[in-house]
Structure formats: structure tokens, C-alpha cells
PDB file of C-alpha atoms in Angstrom:
ATOM      1  CA  UNK F  28     106.614 121.164  79.988  1.00  0.00           C
ATOM      2  CA  UNK F  29     105.416 123.645  82.588  1.00  0.00           C
ATOM      3  CA  UNK F  30     102.093 125.441  82.988  1.00  0.00           C
ATOM      4  CA  UNK F  31     103.845 128.796  82.639  1.00  0.00           C
ATOM      5  CA  UNK F  32     105.235 127.720  79.261  1.00  0.00           C
ATOM      6  CA  UNK F  33     101.738 126.773  78.129  1.00  0.00           C
ATOM      7  CA  UNK F  34     100.335 130.130  79.278  1.00  0.00           C
ATOM      8  CA  UNK F  35     103.059 131.903  77.333  1.00  0.00           C
ATOM      9  CA  UNK F  36     102.440 129.757  74.261  1.00  0.00           C
ATOM     10  CA  UNK F  37      98.688 130.460  74.342  1.00  0.00           C
ATOM     11  CA  UNK F  38      99.293 134.202  74.694  1.00  0.00           C
ATOM     12  CA  UNK F  39     101.595 134.180  71.653  1.00  0.00           C
ATOM     13  CA  UNK F  40      99.058 132.213  69.628  1.00  0.00           C
ATOM     14  CA  UNK F  41      96.192 134.510  70.612  1.00  0.00           C
ATOM     15  CA  UNK F  42      98.142 137.721  70.064  1.00  0.00           C
ATOM     16  CA  UNK F  43      99.828 136.596  66.842  1.00  0.00           C
ATOM     17  CA  UNK F  44     102.967 138.402  67.924  1.00  0.00           C
ATOM     18  CA  UNK F  45     105.695 137.844  70.483  1.00  0.00           C
ATOM     19  CA  UNK F  46     105.902 141.532  71.375  1.00  0.00           C
ATOM     20  CA  UNK F  47     102.117 141.827  71.849  1.00  0.00           C
ATOM     21  CA  UNK F  48     102.090 138.638  73.937  1.00  0.00           C
ATOM     22  CA  UNK F  49     104.984 139.943  76.040  1.00  0.00           C
ATOM     23  CA  UNK F  50     103.049 143.152  76.752  1.00  0.00           C
ATOM     24  CA  UNK F  51      99.947 141.138  77.693  1.00  0.00           C
ATOM     25  CA  UNK F  52     101.993 138.907  80.008  1.00  0.00           C
ATOM     26  CA  UNK F  53     103.949 141.846  81.473  1.00  0.00           C
ATOM     27  CA  UNK F  54     107.325 140.310  80.650  1.00  0.00           C
ATOM     28  CA  UNK F  55     110.116 141.375  78.321  1.00  0.00           C
ATOM     29  CA  UNK F  56     110.025 140.005  74.794  1.00  0.00           C
ATOM     30  CA  UNK F  57     113.468 138.327  74.917  1.00  0.00           C
ATOM     31  CA  UNK F  58     112.377 136.277  77.950  1.00  0.00           C
ATOM     32  CA  UNK F  59     109.236 135.200  76.092  1.00  0.00           C
ATOM     33  CA  UNK F  60     111.273 134.281  73.004  1.00  0.00           C
ATOM     34  CA  UNK F  61     113.627 132.229  75.152  1.00  0.00           C
ATOM     35  CA  UNK F  62     110.721 130.431  76.870  1.00  0.00           C
ATOM     36  CA  UNK F  63     109.235 129.597  73.459  1.00  0.00           C
ATOM     37  CA  UNK F  64     112.590 128.301  72.205  1.00  0.00           C
ATOM     38  CA  UNK F  65     112.897 126.036  75.265  1.00  0.00           C
ATOM     39  CA  UNK F  66     109.377 124.686  74.683  1.00  0.00           C
ATOM     40  CA  UNK F  67     110.072 124.065  71.001  1.00  0.00           C
ATOM     41  CA  UNK F  68     113.316 122.240  71.830  1.00  0.00           C
ATOM     42  CA  UNK F  69     111.548 120.127  74.439  1.00  0.00           C
ATOM     43  CA  UNK F  70     108.802 119.165  71.993  1.00  0.00           C
ATOM     44  CA  UNK F  71     111.158 118.808  69.057  1.00  0.00           C
ATOM     45  CA  UNK F  72     108.822 120.851  66.877  1.00  0.00           C
ATOM     46  CA  UNK F  73     108.510 124.371  65.567  1.00  0.00           C
ATOM     47  CA  UNK F  74     105.262 125.786  66.922  1.00  0.00           C
ATOM     48  CA  UNK F  75     105.077 129.006  64.901  1.00  0.00           C
ATOM     49  CA  UNK F  76     106.083 130.246  61.494  1.00  0.00           C
ATOM     50  CA  UNK F  77     107.710 133.614  62.051  1.00  0.00           C
ATOM     51  CA  UNK F  78     107.495 136.595  59.711  1.00  0.00           C
ATOM     52  CA  UNK F  79     107.786 140.376  59.904  1.00  0.00           C
ATOM     53  CA  UNK F  80     104.021 140.560  60.433  1.00  0.00           C
ATOM     54  CA  UNK F  81     104.028 138.265  63.462  1.00  0.00           C
ATOM     55  CA  UNK F  82     103.663 134.538  64.011  1.00  0.00           C
ATOM     56  CA  UNK F  83     101.303 131.877  62.682  1.00  0.00           C
ATOM     57  CA  UNK F  84     100.748 128.482  64.261  1.00  0.00           C
ATOM     58  CA  UNK F  85     102.277 125.496  62.525  1.00  0.00           C
ATOM     59  CA  UNK F  86     100.410 122.186  62.417  1.00  0.00           C
ATOM     60  CA  UNK F  87     102.261 121.141  65.589  1.00  0.00           C
ATOM     61  CA  UNK F  88     101.411 124.484  67.177  1.00  0.00           C
ATOM     62  CA  UNK F  89      97.712 124.075  66.399  1.00  0.00           C
ATOM     63  CA  UNK F  90      97.750 120.638  67.992  1.00  0.00           C
ATOM     64  CA  UNK F  91      99.516 121.942  71.091  1.00  0.00           C
ATOM     65  CA  UNK F  92      97.129 124.902  71.382  1.00  0.00           C
ATOM     66  CA  UNK F  93      94.162 122.553  71.644  1.00  0.00           C
ATOM     67  CA  UNK F  94      95.846 120.511  74.374  1.00  0.00           C
ATOM     68  CA  UNK F  95      97.354 123.508  76.193  1.00  0.00           C
ATOM     69  CA  UNK F  96      93.966 125.132  76.688  1.00  0.00           C
ATOM     70  CA  UNK F  97      92.560 121.868  78.010  1.00  0.00           C
ATOM     71  CA  UNK F  98      95.532 121.328  80.334  1.00  0.00           C
ATOM     72  CA  UNK F  99      95.273 124.822  81.817  1.00  0.00           C
ATOM     73  CA  UNK F 100      91.546 124.402  82.322  1.00  0.00           C
ATOM     74  CA  UNK F 101      92.102 121.082  84.134  1.00  0.00           C
ATOM     75  CA  UNK F 102      94.872 122.617  86.246  1.00  0.00           C
ATOM     76  CA  UNK F 103      92.500 125.411  87.243  1.00  0.00           C
ATOM     77  CA  UNK F 104      89.803 122.879  88.186  1.00  0.00           C
ATOM     78  CA  UNK F 105      92.331 120.910  90.243  1.00  0.00           C
ATOM     79  CA  UNK F 106      93.504 124.032  92.086  1.00  0.00           C
ATOM     80  CA  UNK F 107      89.919 125.032  92.860  1.00  0.00           C
ATOM     81  CA  UNK F 108      89.084 121.531  94.103  1.00  0.00           C
ATOM     82  CA  UNK F 109      92.088 121.394  96.416  1.00  0.00           C
ATOM     83  CA  UNK F 110      91.469 124.900  97.742  1.00  0.00           C
ATOM     84  CA  UNK F 111      87.836 124.082  98.480  1.00  0.00           C
ATOM     85  CA  UNK F 112      88.966 121.055 100.481  1.00  0.00           C
ATOM     86  CA  UNK F 113      91.312 123.224 102.502  1.00  0.00           C
ATOM     87  CA  UNK F 114      88.512 125.663 103.203  1.00  0.00           C
ATOM     88  CA  UNK F 115      86.485 122.775 104.616  1.00  0.00           C
ATOM     89  CA  UNK F 116      89.353 121.364 106.676  1.00  0.00           C
ATOM     90  CA  UNK F 117      88.476 122.026 110.291  1.00  0.00           C
ATOM     91  CA  UNK F 118      88.567 120.556 113.744  1.00  0.00           C
ATOM     92  CA  UNK F 119      91.118 118.725 115.820  1.00  0.00           C
ATOM     93  CA  UNK F 120      93.809 116.524 114.290  1.00  0.00           C
ATOM     94  CA  UNK F 121      96.590 114.594 115.960  1.00  0.00           C
ATOM     95  CA  UNK F 122     100.082 115.060 114.590  1.00  0.00           C
ATOM     96  CA  UNK F 123     102.697 112.574 115.720  1.00  0.00           C
ATOM     97  CA  UNK F 124     106.348 113.466 115.613  1.00  0.00           C
ATOM     98  CA  UNK F 125     109.531 111.907 116.904  1.00  0.00           C
ATOM     99  CA  UNK F 126     111.326 113.610 119.793  1.00  0.00           C
ATOM    100  CA  UNK F 127     114.429 114.040 117.638  1.00  0.00           C
ATOM    101  CA  UNK F 128     112.520 115.978 114.943  1.00  0.00           C
ATOM    102  CA  UNK F 129     110.123 118.004 117.068  1.00  0.00           C
ATOM    103  CA  UNK F 130     112.340 121.030 117.614  1.00  0.00           C
ATOM    104  CA  UNK F 131     113.232 121.416 113.941  1.00  0.00           C
ATOM    105  CA  UNK F 132     109.898 120.637 112.281  1.00  0.00           C
ATOM    106  CA  UNK F 133     107.097 121.815 114.548  1.00  0.00           C
ATOM    107  CA  UNK F 134     107.435 125.577 114.278  1.00  0.00           C
ATOM    108  CA  UNK F 135     107.375 125.579 110.473  1.00  0.00           C
ATOM    109  CA  UNK F 136     104.591 122.967 110.327  1.00  0.00           C
ATOM    110  CA  UNK F 137     102.323 124.846 112.725  1.00  0.00           C
ATOM    111  CA  UNK F 138     102.979 128.181 111.009  1.00  0.00           C
ATOM    112  CA  UNK F 139     102.026 126.657 107.647  1.00  0.00           C
ATOM    113  CA  UNK F 140      98.899 125.053 109.106  1.00  0.00           C
ATOM    114  CA  UNK F 141      97.858 128.358 110.645  1.00  0.00           C
ATOM    115  CA  UNK F 142      98.061 130.153 107.293  1.00  0.00           C
ATOM    116  CA  UNK F 143      96.777 127.413 104.968  1.00  0.00           C
ATOM    117  CA  UNK F 144      94.190 125.687 107.159  1.00  0.00           C
ATOM    118  CA  UNK F 145      93.278 128.073 109.971  1.00  0.00           C
ATOM    119  CA  UNK F 146      90.268 126.030 111.113  1.00  0.00           C
ATOM    120  CA  UNK F 147      92.367 122.963 111.894  1.00  0.00           C
ATOM    121  CA  UNK F 148      93.190 122.508 115.582  1.00  0.00           C
ATOM    122  CA  UNK F 149      96.464 120.550 115.658  1.00  0.00           C
ATOM    123  CA  UNK F 150      97.249 118.421 118.715  1.00  0.00           C
ATOM    124  CA  UNK F 151     100.918 117.538 118.915  1.00  0.00           C
ATOM    125  CA  UNK F 152     101.915 114.076 120.110  1.00  0.00           C
ATOM    126  CA  UNK F 153     105.665 113.778 120.683  1.00  0.00           C
ATOM    127  CA  UNK F 154     107.174 110.403 121.358  1.00  0.00           C
ATOM    128  CA  UNK F 155     109.563 107.654 120.399  1.00  0.00           C
ATOM    129  CA  UNK F 156     108.981 105.474 117.347  1.00  0.00           C
ATOM    130  CA  UNK F 157     108.035 102.377 119.342  1.00  0.00           C
ATOM    131  CA  UNK F 158     105.102 104.027 121.154  1.00  0.00           C
ATOM    132  CA  UNK F 159     104.086 106.909 118.872  1.00  0.00           C
ATOM    133  CA  UNK F 160     101.595 104.972 116.760  1.00  0.00           C
ATOM    134  CA  UNK F 161      99.912 103.583 119.874  1.00  0.00           C
ATOM    135  CA  UNK F 162      99.583 107.052 121.395  1.00  0.00           C
ATOM    136  CA  UNK F 163      98.117 108.475 118.180  1.00  0.00           C
ATOM    137  CA  UNK F 164      95.362 105.854 118.067  1.00  0.00           C
ATOM    138  CA  UNK F 165      93.970 106.928 121.448  1.00  0.00           C
TER     139      UNK F 165
END
């Protein structure tokens, strides 16, 4: 089960219609129908009763709706908590890397650090495995 599936499911439940939910989510209705079918197969339960007038939650759907809202709220809290830590990440850090990996890893690592934690001041320590840990402790 993925967060995107839960967002889609909640939108369908709140809109009472796959087409209305698809418009709200800015996706095409067949893609939303397919995502719902995958979720229902994964759970082994029908989540909505379908009719010409729209959809109504089944008992299983009502149970999932309660949990889905809670899960998305917790995921949002987790994202906010991690992002606030990254905003606070600052100052010098030592990064140890083996000679053999330095040329392939460093550029991407430093680029990512620059964009995701711009206040961190990375200090690269390149060495061989037998002395790298000693050099990093200094």
C-alpha cells in the first residue's frame, strides 16, 4: 500500500464519484480506477459499492478511510519533522571515503548536500580502510 493510493482512495470517498475525484486529483479517471482496483486486490476487499450515482463506502472502505486519514497525517508529521532537522543541520562534518570510491561518489554526494543541507560544511577525508577510521576521529 502506498501513500498515493491512500490519497486517491480518500479523494474518491470524499467526492463520492471516481470522475469527480479524478478531476480533483488532476488525473484521468481510468488511471484512478486502475489504482483503486490495485488497492482493492492488495487488500482483498471491495472498498466501494458502485452505482450510476457514484460510489458508497463498504464496511471495509469505512475502516480503511479511518486508517488512511491517520496514516497520511502521520506521514505529514514525519516529513515535517525530518525537514525541520535538515533546516537545523549546520556546521562542519567529516566525511570519510575510500580512495577507490572517491571519484565516483563525491561529486553526487556533495551536490546533494549542497541542495538539501546548504548549511553543512563537509570536510572530505580520503584514505584506505585501515587508516580511515583513525583519521576521522582526529
